[in-house]
């Protein structure tokens, strides 16, 4: 289903939860609404579902305004954060609920339920009650139940929040594959950037009720539109004083300009390891943290602290060691604009003026 | 250790003195002049009439309170069209009958609907007597028992949350269907519990009914006010007989409540 949202606002009393949000979603896409908790993501989802009435703005499905359509008539499947399974019904009856509402025949219901039970890997569990299932199984039931009435849009509110970390990543891949095979337009809410990046075709970053940026995970990572997005996606350190960073000393004449530096922007080497010596600056290793598959290195360049990673394959560093650092690029921003600046010294290793 | 035993023993003694001994006393008292006088006491016309009045009041009050109690609980917990302040106000007003003495509750009804008031006179003119008649007694008992059902159902509704109902509406179910298929199975045992308590309370209501009814024999007398009158008239055996019937009912209700509790825990 093609979705259009125009100038959506929602206030709860004095609290302005959603501020002037507009976006388009193409048919068949899997969209992740990402942002900090309490940022208005769930409110947007609930307004799409019809469980909440917008204070102003339009929601358009297939070119038809649905603001006044009750949730019963919107044809949307909704997976709640805690699944909201009917606890007095078996798995079978849970999945069959939406079909019984539609007054389908017993055989039709049976066929559809058994198809979904099989699709979600719940075969053999049809006669169990929700409290007899594990978290992951409950999630699958919630998913099968939402899909049963063949909705045109699937909304998922923090679908993995209540599942422990190990099964979570398994379920993520499973869900992504399943949504792809069913071919249904889906929107899910999450506060976990890793989850959004891994699962979504497109991410919408929501903060304080505003839509900060919409785009593919790679685009958002590469070209963050606002300082908030830049700091929210990936890891980063904010540097207020640029004068100590080689290549960026005169990056901006505008006052109040700060730099956001990601660990992967920094190349770290023992003396002699980096080819472009002229672009490097000396640094001291302050701390080392083992992160399972790599080292996290805390560096100090003058008085500026930076963070980067180092492969386990390379020589082991020690706290207090002198190293060279090449800063490839920085995300610069001030009150009026933001831009990405590549290290100018990289392009011309031996700047000479003839 | 011995001090702990002492306390346990003391607890049993207090429990026995307060609850068990009176019950035994009633049972023994009812049979003290033999089975015949017990049966006679119960088969007096005023006994049969009083028990019938109590029966009518219990049935009507329980039916009305169950329906409106569940509805009010639903509105107070789920209603989005009620503002937060109004909800809080209503929520505290619900408890009013618990706080106010039943006698005062009865008196309020007399002052509002008595034959000397405008509303009371109006009803009397169209041939519908409220005070000193069955409607007033039902009204008084309704007032006294109103909070019970609301207070039983509200916490259950709050605990189950609205998500299951929202899930049902997303699948196309309208409120009536959702209530019966989703909400009702969850609050069912809370409602049974509320019904049992309402029946017990309206069975035993005395003060409010006494004030409103005028306690006229064979007209507006209930089982409890009959016991009161029998005691006043030193007809102790008869008083014990009627009291025993009431007590037996209450014990039966308690057993039913225990059963409901167990079922509630299972689900």
Coordinates of C-alpha atoms in Angstrom, one line a residue:
Chain A
X1 CA 0.0 0.0 0.0
X2 CA 1.3 3.4 -0.9
X3 CA 1.3 5.7 2.1
X4 CA 1.4 9.5 2.2
X5 CA 1.6 11.6 5.4
X6 CA 1.2 15.3 5.2
X7 CA 1.9 17.8 8.1
X8 CA 1.0 15.3 10.8
X9 CA 0.8 16.8 14.4
X10 CA -0.2 15.2 17.6
X11 CA -0.5 16.8 21.1
X12 CA -1.3 15.2 24.3
X13 CA -2.4 18.1 26.5
X14 CA 0.6 20.4 26.6
X15 CA 3.0 17.9 25.2
X16 CA 3.6 18.2 21.5
X17 CA 4.5 14.6 20.7
X18 CA 4.6 14.7 16.9
X19 CA 5.6 17.9 15.0
X20 CA 4.7 18.5 11.4
X21 CA 5.8 15.2 10.0
X22 CA 5.5 14.5 6.3
X23 CA 6.7 11.5 4.3
X24 CA 5.9 9.0 1.5
X25 CA 6.3 5.3 1.6
X26 CA 6.3 3.2 -1.5
X27 CA 4.5 -0.1 -1.8
X28 CA 6.3 -3.1 -0.6
X29 CA 9.0 -1.3 1.4
X30 CA 10.2 -2.2 4.8
X31 CA 10.6 1.0 6.8
X32 CA 12.3 1.5 10.2
X33 CA 11.2 4.4 12.4
X34 CA 14.3 5.0 14.5
X35 CA 14.9 7.4 17.3
X36 CA 15.3 7.8 21.1
X37 CA 12.6 6.5 23.4
X38 CA 9.8 9.0 23.8
X39 CA 10.5 10.7 20.5
X40 CA 7.1 10.2 19.0
X41 CA 7.7 7.1 16.9
X42 CA 5.0 5.0 18.5
X43 CA 2.6 8.0 18.2
X44 CA 3.1 8.1 14.5
X45 CA 2.6 4.4 14.2
X46 CA -0.6 4.5 16.3
X47 CA -2.0 7.4 14.1
X48 CA -1.3 5.4 11.0
X49 CA -3.2 2.5 12.6
X50 CA -6.1 4.7 13.6
X51 CA -5.6 4.0 17.3
X52 CA -4.8 7.7 17.9
X53 CA -6.4 10.7 16.2
X54 CA -4.0 13.3 14.7
X55 CA -4.3 16.8 16.0
X56 CA -3.8 18.0 12.5
X57 CA -2.5 16.7 9.2
X58 CA -3.5 14.1 6.6
X59 CA -2.9 10.4 6.3
X60 CA -3.5 9.1 2.8
X61 CA -3.5 5.4 1.8
X62 CA -3.7 4.7 -2.0
X63 CA -4.6 8.3 -2.6
X64 CA -7.6 8.2 -0.2
X65 CA -7.6 10.2 3.0
X66 CA -8.2 7.8 5.9
X67 CA -8.1 10.2 8.9
X68 CA -11.8 9.5 9.7
X69 CA -11.7 5.8 9.0
X70 CA -11.8 3.7 12.2
X71 CA -9.0 1.1 12.8
X72 CA -11.4 -1.7 11.9
X73 CA -11.7 -0.5 8.3
X74 CA -8.1 0.4 7.6
X75 CA -6.9 -3.1 6.7
X76 CA -3.7 -2.8 8.8
X77 CA -1.9 -5.6 10.7
X78 CA -0.4 -4.4 14.0
X79 CA 2.1 -6.2 16.1
X80 CA 2.3 -4.8 19.6
X81 CA 5.3 -4.4 21.7
X82 CA 4.2 -7.0 24.2
X83 CA 2.3 -8.9 21.5
X84 CA -1.0 -8.4 23.2
X85 CA -2.0 -12.0 22.4
X86 CA -5.4 -13.1 23.7
X87 CA -4.3 -15.1 26.6
X88 CA -7.5 -17.1 27.0
X89 CA -7.2 -18.4 23.4
X90 CA -5.0 -21.0 21.9
X91 CA -2.5 -20.2 19.2
X92 CA -5.0 -21.4 16.6
X93 CA -7.8 -19.2 17.9
X94 CA -5.5 -16.2 18.2
X95 CA -4.5 -16.5 14.5
X96 CA -8.1 -17.3 13.5
X97 CA -9.5 -14.2 15.3
X98 CA -9.4 -11.8 12.4
X99 CA -10.8 -14.4 10.0
X100 CA -13.7 -15.1 12.4
X101 CA -14.5 -11.4 12.5
X102 CA -14.7 -11.4 8.8
X103 CA -17.1 -14.3 9.0
X104 CA -15.1 -16.6 6.8
X105 CA -16.1 -20.3 6.6
X106 CA -14.6 -22.8 8.9
X107 CA -12.7 -24.5 6.1
X108 CA -11.3 -21.2 4.8
X109 CA -10.2 -20.2 8.3
X110 CA -8.6 -23.6 8.9
X111 CA -6.7 -23.5 5.7
X112 CA -5.4 -19.9 6.2
X113 CA -4.5 -20.5 9.9
X114 CA -2.6 -23.8 9.1
X115 CA -0.8 -22.0 6.2
X116 CA 0.4 -19.2 8.6
X117 CA 1.2 -21.6 11.4
X118 CA 3.4 -23.4 9.0
X119 CA 4.9 -20.2 7.6
X120 CA 5.9 -18.9 11.0
X121 CA 7.3 -22.3 12.2
X122 CA 4.6 -22.8 14.8
X123 CA 3.4 -26.2 13.6
X124 CA 2.6 -28.4 16.5
X125 CA 1.9 -25.5 18.8
X126 CA -1.6 -24.7 17.6
X127 CA -3.3 -25.9 20.8
X128 CA -1.0 -24.2 23.2
X129 CA -1.9 -21.1 25.2
X130 CA 0.3 -18.0 25.0
X131 CA 1.7 -18.6 28.5
X132 CA 3.0 -21.9 27.4
X133 CA 5.2 -20.4 24.7
X134 CA 8.6 -18.7 24.7
X135 CA 9.1 -15.0 23.9
X136 CA 10.2 -15.8 20.3
X137 CA 7.2 -18.1 19.7
X138 CA 4.8 -15.5 21.1
X139 CA 6.2 -13.0 18.7
X140 CA 5.7 -15.4 15.8
X141 CA 2.1 -15.9 16.9
X142 CA 1.5 -12.1 17.0
X143 CA 3.0 -11.9 13.6
X144 CA 0.9 -14.7 12.2
X145 CA -2.2 -13.2 13.8
X146 CA -1.6 -9.8 12.3
X147 CA -1.0 -11.3 8.8
X148 CA -4.1 -13.6 8.9
X149 CA -6.7 -11.1 7.6
X150 CA -4.3 -10.3 4.7
X151 CA -3.6 -6.6 5.6
X152 CA -2.1 -4.2 3.1
X153 CA 0.2 -2.7 5.7
X154 CA 2.0 -4.2 8.6
X155 CA 2.9 -2.0 11.6
X156 CA 5.3 -3.4 14.3
X157 CA 5.9 -1.5 17.5
X158 CA 9.3 -2.4 18.9
X159 CA 8.9 -6.0 17.7
X160 CA 12.1 -7.3 19.2
X161 CA 12.2 -5.3 22.5
X162 CA 11.0 -8.1 24.7
X163 CA 13.2 -10.9 23.4
X164 CA 16.7 -11.7 24.7
X165 CA 19.7 -10.6 22.6
X166 CA 20.6 -14.0 21.2
X167 CA 17.3 -14.9 19.7
X168 CA 16.7 -11.3 18.7
X169 CA 19.2 -11.2 15.8
X170 CA 17.9 -14.6 14.6
X171 CA 14.3 -13.3 14.6
X172 CA 15.3 -10.2 12.8
X173 CA 16.6 -12.0 9.8
X174 CA 13.6 -14.3 9.9
X175 CA 11.2 -11.4 10.0
X176 CA 13.0 -9.6 7.2
X177 CA 12.9 -12.7 5.0
X178 CA 9.3 -13.3 5.8
X179 CA 8.1 -9.8 5.1
X180 CA 10.0 -10.0 1.8
X181 CA 8.4 -13.2 0.8
X182 CA 4.9 -12.0 1.8
X183 CA 5.6 -8.7 0.0
X184 CA 3.7 -6.5 2.4
X185 CA 4.5 -2.8 3.0
X186 CA 5.8 -2.7 6.6
X187 CA 6.8 -0.1 9.2
X188 CA 8.5 -1.0 12.4
X189 CA 9.5 1.1 15.3
X190 CA 12.8 0.7 17.1
X191 CA 15.3 2.6 19.3
X192 CA 18.1 0.2 18.3
X193 CA 20.1 1.6 15.4
X194 CA 21.7 -1.8 14.7
X195 CA 18.3 -3.4 14.3
X196 CA 17.1 -0.6 12.0
X197 CA 20.2 -0.7 9.8
X198 CA 20.1 -4.5 9.5
X199 CA 16.4 -4.9 8.8
X200 CA 15.1 -1.8 7.1
X201 CA 15.1 -0.9 3.4
X202 CA 14.7 2.7 4.5
X203 CA 15.1 4.4 7.8
X204 CA 13.2 7.4 9.2
X205 CA 15.0 9.1 12.1
X206 CA 12.6 10.7 14.5
X207 CA 13.7 12.9 17.4
X208 CA 11.6 15.1 19.6
X209 CA 8.6 14.6 17.4
X210 CA 10.3 15.7 14.2
X211 CA 11.4 13.7 11.2
X212 CA 15.1 14.4 11.0
X213 CA 15.9 12.3 7.9
X214 CA 14.6 9.6 5.7
X215 CA 16.7 7.4 3.5
X216 CA 18.5 4.1 3.0
X217 CA 20.7 3.1 6.0
X218 CA 23.8 3.7 3.9
X219 CA 22.7 7.2 2.8
X220 CA 22.0 8.2 6.3
X221 CA 25.3 6.9 7.5
X222 CA 27.2 8.5 4.7
X223 CA 25.4 11.8 4.6
X224 CA 23.6 12.6 7.8
X225 CA 21.4 15.6 7.2
X226 CA 21.5 17.0 10.8
X227 CA 24.0 16.9 13.7
X228 CA 21.4 14.8 15.6
X229 CA 21.4 12.1 12.9
X230 CA 25.1 12.2 12.7
X231 CA 25.5 11.6 16.4
X232 CA 22.7 9.1 16.6
X233 CA 23.8 6.8 13.8
X234 CA 27.1 5.0 14.4
X235 CA 29.6 5.9 17.0
X236 CA 31.1 9.3 17.3
X237 CA 33.0 11.8 19.3
X238 CA 32.2 15.5 19.2
X239 CA 35.3 17.7 19.1
X240 CA 34.7 21.4 20.0
X241 CA 38.2 22.7 19.3
X242 CA 39.4 21.9 15.8
X243 CA 42.8 23.6 16.0
X244 CA 44.6 20.5 17.2
X245 CA 43.4 18.2 14.4
X246 CA 45.9 18.2 11.5
X247 CA 44.3 19.2 8.2
X248 CA 41.3 20.7 9.9
X249 CA 43.0 23.6 11.7
X250 CA 41.3 26.2 9.5
X251 CA 38.3 24.1 8.6
X252 CA 35.9 26.8 9.4
X253 CA 36.0 30.5 9.9
X254 CA 32.5 30.4 11.3
X255 CA 32.5 30.6 15.0
X256 CA 30.9 27.7 17.0
X257 CA 31.7 25.1 14.4
X258 CA 32.2 21.6 15.9
X259 CA 33.4 18.4 14.4
X260 CA 31.8 15.0 14.8
X261 CA 34.4 12.2 14.3
X262 CA 33.6 8.5 13.9
X263 CA 36.0 5.8 14.9
X264 CA 36.2 4.7 11.3
X265 CA 37.3 8.1 10.1
X266 CA 40.6 7.7 12.0
X267 CA 43.5 5.7 10.8
X268 CA 45.9 4.7 13.5
X269 CA 49.5 3.4 13.1
X270 CA 52.7 2.9 14.8
X271 CA 55.4 5.2 13.5
X272 CA 56.1 4.1 9.9
X273 CA 52.8 2.2 9.4
X274 CA 51.0 5.1 7.7
X275 CA 52.2 6.1 4.2
X276 CA 51.0 9.7 4.2
X277 CA 53.3 10.9 6.9
X278 CA 52.8 14.5 6.1
X279 CA 49.0 14.2 6.9
X280 CA 49.5 12.5 10.2
X281 CA 49.6 13.9 13.7
X282 CA 51.2 12.4 16.8
X283 CA 48.9 11.0 19.5
X284 CA 49.2 9.1 22.8
X285 CA 47.3 5.9 23.6
X286 CA 45.3 6.5 26.8
X287 CA 43.3 3.3 27.2
X288 CA 42.7 0.0 25.4
X289 CA 39.4 -1.9 25.6
X290 CA 39.0 -5.4 24.2
X291 CA 35.7 -5.6 22.3
X292 CA 35.6 -9.2 21.4
X293 CA 36.6 -8.9 17.7
X294 CA 38.8 -5.8 17.9
X295 CA 40.4 -3.3 20.2
X296 CA 38.8 0.0 21.1
X297 CA 41.5 2.6 21.4
X298 CA 41.2 5.8 23.3
X299 CA 43.6 8.4 22.0
X300 CA 44.7 11.8 23.0
X301 CA 45.9 14.3 20.4
X302 CA 47.1 17.3 22.4
X303 CA 44.2 17.8 24.7
X304 CA 41.6 16.3 22.3
X305 CA 40.2 12.9 23.0
X306 CA 39.4 10.5 20.1
X307 CA 38.1 7.0 19.8
X308 CA 39.0 4.4 17.1
X309 CA 39.2 0.7 16.6
X310 CA 42.2 -1.4 15.8
X311 CA 42.3 -4.9 14.3
X312 CA 43.5 -7.8 16.4
X313 CA 45.7 -8.8 13.5
X314 CA 47.9 -5.7 13.9
X315 CA 50.6 -5.2 16.6
X316 CA 49.2 -4.9 20.0
X317 CA 49.3 -1.3 21.4
X318 CA 50.0 -0.3 25.0
X319 CA 48.7 2.6 27.0
X320 CA 51.1 5.5 26.9
X321 CA 52.5 4.5 23.5
X322 CA 53.2 7.2 20.9
X323 CA 51.3 6.6 17.7
X324 CA 50.5 8.5 14.5
X325 CA 47.0 9.3 13.5
X326 CA 45.5 10.3 10.2
X327 CA 42.0 11.8 10.3
X328 CA 40.4 11.1 6.9
X329 CA 37.3 13.3 7.3
X330 CA 35.1 15.1 9.8
X331 CA 31.5 15.9 9.9
X332 CA 31.4 19.6 10.7
X333 CA 28.4 21.5 11.9
X334 CA 27.4 24.8 13.5
X335 CA 24.0 26.4 14.3
X336 CA 23.3 27.3 10.6
X337 CA 24.6 24.4 8.5
X338 CA 26.5 21.0 8.5
X339 CA 28.8 19.5 5.9
X340 CA 31.4 16.8 5.5
X341 CA 35.0 17.8 4.9
X342 CA 37.7 15.4 3.6
X343 CA 41.2 15.9 4.9
X344 CA 42.8 18.3 2.4
X345 CA 46.3 17.0 3.1
X346 CA 45.3 13.5 1.8
X347 CA 44.8 14.8 -1.7
X348 CA 48.1 16.5 -2.0
X349 CA 50.7 14.8 0.2
X350 CA 53.3 17.5 -0.4
X351 CA 51.6 20.8 -0.6
X352 CA 53.9 23.1 -2.5
X353 CA 53.1 26.5 -3.9
X354 CA 54.8 27.3 -7.1
Chain B
X1 CA 9.3 -19.9 69.8
X2 CA 6.8 -20.1 72.7
X3 CA 6.0 -16.4 72.2
X4 CA 5.2 -17.1 68.6
X5 CA 3.0 -20.0 69.6
X6 CA 1.2 -17.7 72.0
X7 CA 0.5 -15.3 69.3
X8 CA -0.8 -18.0 67.0
X9 CA -3.0 -19.4 69.7
X10 CA -4.3 -15.9 70.5
X11 CA -5.1 -15.3 66.9
X12 CA -7.2 -18.5 66.8
X13 CA -9.0 -17.6 70.0
X14 CA -9.9 -14.1 68.6
X15 CA -11.0 -15.6 65.3
X16 CA -13.1 -18.3 67.1
X17 CA -14.7 -15.8 69.5
X18 CA -15.5 -13.3 66.8
X19 CA -16.7 -15.6 64.0
X20 CA -17.2 -19.2 65.0
X21 CA -18.9 -18.9 68.4
X22 CA -21.7 -16.6 67.2
X23 CA -22.3 -18.9 64.3
X24 CA -22.6 -21.9 66.5
X25 CA -24.8 -19.8 68.9
X26 CA -27.2 -18.9 66.1
X27 CA -27.4 -22.5 65.0
X28 CA -28.0 -23.9 68.5
X29 CA -30.4 -21.1 69.3
X30 CA -32.5 -21.8 66.3
X31 CA -32.9 -25.5 67.3
X32 CA -33.2 -24.8 71.1
X33 CA -37.0 -25.4 71.2
X34 CA -36.8 -28.3 68.7
X35 CA -37.1 -28.6 65.0
X36 CA -40.8 -27.8 65.0
X37 CA -40.4 -24.3 66.4
X38 CA -37.6 -23.6 64.0
X39 CA -39.8 -24.6 61.1
X40 CA -42.7 -22.7 62.5
X41 CA -40.6 -19.6 62.9
X42 CA -39.6 -19.8 59.3
X43 CA -43.1 -20.5 58.0
X44 CA -44.7 -17.5 59.7
X45 CA -46.3 -15.3 57.1
X46 CA -44.1 -12.4 58.0
X47 CA -41.0 -14.6 57.7
X48 CA -41.9 -15.8 54.3
X49 CA -42.7 -12.3 53.2
X50 CA -39.5 -10.9 54.6
X51 CA -37.4 -13.5 52.9
X52 CA -39.2 -12.9 49.6
X53 CA -38.6 -9.1 49.9
X54 CA -34.9 -9.8 50.6
X55 CA -34.8 -12.2 47.6
X56 CA -36.4 -9.6 45.3
X57 CA -34.0 -6.9 46.5
X58 CA -31.0 -9.1 46.1
X59 CA -31.9 -10.1 42.5
X60 CA -32.8 -6.6 41.3
X61 CA -29.8 -4.9 43.0
X62 CA -27.3 -7.5 41.8
X63 CA -28.6 -7.3 38.3
X64 CA -28.5 -3.5 38.1
X65 CA -25.2 -3.1 39.9
X66 CA -23.5 -5.7 37.8
X67 CA -24.6 -4.1 34.5
X68 CA -23.8 -0.5 35.5
X69 CA -20.8 -1.4 37.7
X70 CA -19.1 -3.1 34.8
X71 CA -20.0 -0.2 32.5
X72 CA -18.7 2.5 34.9
X73 CA -15.5 0.5 35.4
X74 CA -15.0 0.3 31.6
X75 CA -15.6 4.1 31.2
X76 CA -13.4 5.0 34.1
X77 CA -10.5 2.8 32.9
X78 CA -10.9 3.0 29.1
X79 CA -13.0 6.0 28.4
X80 CA -10.9 8.5 26.4
X81 CA -13.8 11.0 26.1
X82 CA -13.7 11.7 29.8
X83 CA -11.1 14.2 30.9
X84 CA -8.5 13.1 33.5
X85 CA -10.0 15.4 36.1
X86 CA -13.5 14.2 35.7
X87 CA -12.3 10.6 35.8
X88 CA -10.5 11.2 39.1
X89 CA -13.6 13.0 40.5
X90 CA -15.9 10.2 39.5
X91 CA -13.4 7.6 40.8
X92 CA -13.5 9.1 44.3
X93 CA -17.3 9.6 44.3
X94 CA -17.7 5.9 43.6
X95 CA -16.3 5.2 47.0
X96 CA -18.7 7.5 48.7
X97 CA -21.2 4.8 49.8
X98 CA -18.3 3.0 51.5
X99 CA -17.4 6.1 53.5
X100 CA -20.9 7.2 54.4
X101 CA -22.9 5.2 57.0
X102 CA -25.7 3.2 55.4
X103 CA -28.2 4.9 57.8
X104 CA -27.2 8.3 56.4
X105 CA -27.5 6.9 52.9
X106 CA -31.0 5.8 53.7
X107 CA -31.8 9.2 55.3
X108 CA -30.6 11.0 52.1
X109 CA -33.1 9.0 50.1
X110 CA -35.9 9.8 52.5
X111 CA -35.0 13.5 52.4
X112 CA -34.8 13.5 48.6
X113 CA -37.7 11.2 47.7
X114 CA -39.9 11.1 50.8
X115 CA -43.6 11.9 50.5
X116 CA -43.1 15.4 51.7
X117 CA -40.6 16.3 49.0
X118 CA -41.3 17.6 45.5
X119 CA -40.0 14.6 43.7
X120 CA -41.6 12.2 46.1
X121 CA -44.9 13.9 45.9
X122 CA -44.7 13.8 42.1
X123 CA -44.1 10.0 42.1
X124 CA -46.8 9.5 44.6
X125 CA -49.3 11.4 42.4
X126 CA -48.6 9.1 39.5
X127 CA -49.1 6.1 41.8
X128 CA -45.5 5.1 42.3
X129 CA -44.5 5.1 45.9
X130 CA -40.7 5.2 46.5
X131 CA -40.0 5.7 50.2
X132 CA -41.7 3.2 52.6
X133 CA -42.0 0.9 49.6
X134 CA -39.9 -1.6 47.6
X135 CA -38.4 0.9 45.1
X136 CA -36.9 2.9 48.0
X137 CA -35.5 -0.2 49.6
X138 CA -34.0 -1.3 46.3
X139 CA -32.6 2.2 45.8
X140 CA -31.1 2.2 49.3
X141 CA -29.4 -1.2 48.8
X142 CA -28.2 0.0 45.4
X143 CA -26.6 3.0 47.0
X144 CA -24.8 0.9 49.6
X145 CA -23.5 -1.8 47.3
X146 CA -22.6 0.3 44.3
X147 CA -18.9 0.5 44.8
X148 CA -18.4 -3.2 45.0
X149 CA -18.6 -4.2 41.4
X150 CA -16.6 -1.1 40.2
X151 CA -13.9 -1.8 42.6
X152 CA -13.7 -5.5 41.7
X153 CA -13.6 -4.9 37.9
X154 CA -11.4 -1.7 37.6
X155 CA -8.1 -3.3 38.8
X156 CA -8.6 -6.2 36.5
X157 CA -9.2 -3.9 33.5
X158 CA -6.1 -1.9 34.4
X159 CA -4.0 -5.0 34.7
X160 CA -4.9 -6.5 31.4
X161 CA -4.4 -3.1 29.6
X162 CA -6.0 -2.0 26.4
X163 CA -3.6 -3.6 24.0
X164 CA -5.6 -6.8 23.5
X165 CA -8.7 -4.8 22.7
X166 CA -6.7 -2.6 20.3
X167 CA -5.3 -5.7 18.7
X168 CA -8.9 -6.9 18.2
X169 CA -10.0 -3.6 16.7
X170 CA -7.0 -3.8 14.2
X171 CA -8.3 -7.1 13.0
X172 CA -11.7 -5.6 12.3
X173 CA -13.6 -6.3 15.5
X174 CA -16.1 -3.7 16.6
X175 CA -16.5 -2.8 20.4
X176 CA -19.4 -5.1 21.2
X177 CA -17.6 -8.2 19.6
X178 CA -14.3 -7.2 21.2
X179 CA -16.0 -6.9 24.6
X180 CA -17.5 -10.4 24.5
X181 CA -14.6 -12.1 22.8
X182 CA -11.6 -10.4 24.4
X183 CA -12.5 -8.3 27.5
X184 CA -15.2 -10.5 29.1
X185 CA -13.1 -13.7 29.4
X186 CA -10.5 -11.7 31.3
X187 CA -12.8 -9.9 33.7
X188 CA -15.3 -12.7 34.1
X189 CA -14.0 -13.9 37.4
X190 CA -13.7 -10.4 38.7
X191 CA -17.3 -9.9 37.9
X192 CA -18.3 -13.2 39.6
X193 CA -16.4 -12.1 42.6
X194 CA -18.3 -8.7 42.5
X195 CA -21.6 -10.5 42.1
X196 CA -20.9 -12.7 45.2
X197 CA -19.9 -9.7 47.3
X198 CA -22.9 -7.7 46.1
X199 CA -25.3 -10.5 46.9
X200 CA -23.8 -10.9 50.3
X201 CA -23.9 -7.2 51.1
X202 CA -27.5 -6.7 49.9
X203 CA -28.6 -9.9 51.7
X204 CA -27.3 -8.4 55.0
X205 CA -28.1 -4.7 54.5
X206 CA -29.9 -3.3 57.5
X207 CA -29.4 0.3 58.3
X208 CA -30.3 2.0 55.0
X209 CA -33.2 -0.3 54.4
X210 CA -34.5 0.2 57.9
X211 CA -34.6 3.9 57.5
X212 CA -36.2 3.9 54.0
X213 CA -38.7 1.0 54.5
X214 CA -40.2 2.0 57.8
X215 CA -40.1 -1.7 58.7
X216 CA -43.8 -2.4 58.2
X217 CA -44.6 -6.1 58.7
X218 CA -45.7 -8.0 55.7
X219 CA -45.2 -4.9 53.5
X220 CA -41.7 -3.5 53.7
X221 CA -39.9 -5.9 56.0
X222 CA -36.8 -7.7 54.9
X223 CA -35.1 -10.7 56.6
X224 CA -32.6 -8.5 58.5
X225 CA -35.2 -6.1 59.8
X226 CA -37.4 -9.0 60.8
X227 CA -34.6 -10.4 62.9
X228 CA -34.2 -7.0 64.5
X229 CA -37.9 -6.9 65.3
X230 CA -38.0 -10.5 66.6
X231 CA -35.2 -9.6 68.9
X232 CA -37.0 -6.5 70.1
X233 CA -40.0 -8.7 70.8
X234 CA -37.9 -11.2 72.8
X235 CA -38.8 -13.9 70.2
X236 CA -35.2 -15.2 70.2
X237 CA -35.9 -18.6 68.7
X238 CA -37.6 -17.0 65.6
X239 CA -34.8 -14.4 65.3
X240 CA -32.2 -17.2 65.4
X241 CA -34.1 -19.2 62.8
X242 CA -34.2 -16.4 60.2
X243 CA -30.6 -15.4 61.1
X244 CA -29.5 -19.0 60.5
X245 CA -31.0 -19.0 57.0
X246 CA -29.2 -15.8 56.2
X247 CA -26.0 -17.1 57.7
X248 CA -26.3 -20.4 55.7
X249 CA -26.7 -18.3 52.5
X250 CA -23.6 -16.2 53.3
X251 CA -21.5 -19.3 54.0
X252 CA -22.6 -20.8 50.7
X253 CA -21.6 -17.5 49.0
X254 CA -18.2 -17.6 50.6
X255 CA -17.6 -21.1 49.4
X256 CA -18.6 -19.9 45.9
X257 CA -16.2 -17.0 46.2
X258 CA -13.4 -19.3 47.1
X259 CA -14.1 -21.4 44.1
X260 CA -14.1 -18.3 41.9
X261 CA -10.8 -17.2 43.4
X262 CA -9.3 -20.6 42.5
X263 CA -10.5 -20.4 39.0
X264 CA -9.2 -16.9 38.7
X265 CA -5.7 -18.1 39.7
X266 CA -5.8 -20.9 37.2
X267 CA -6.4 -18.5 34.3

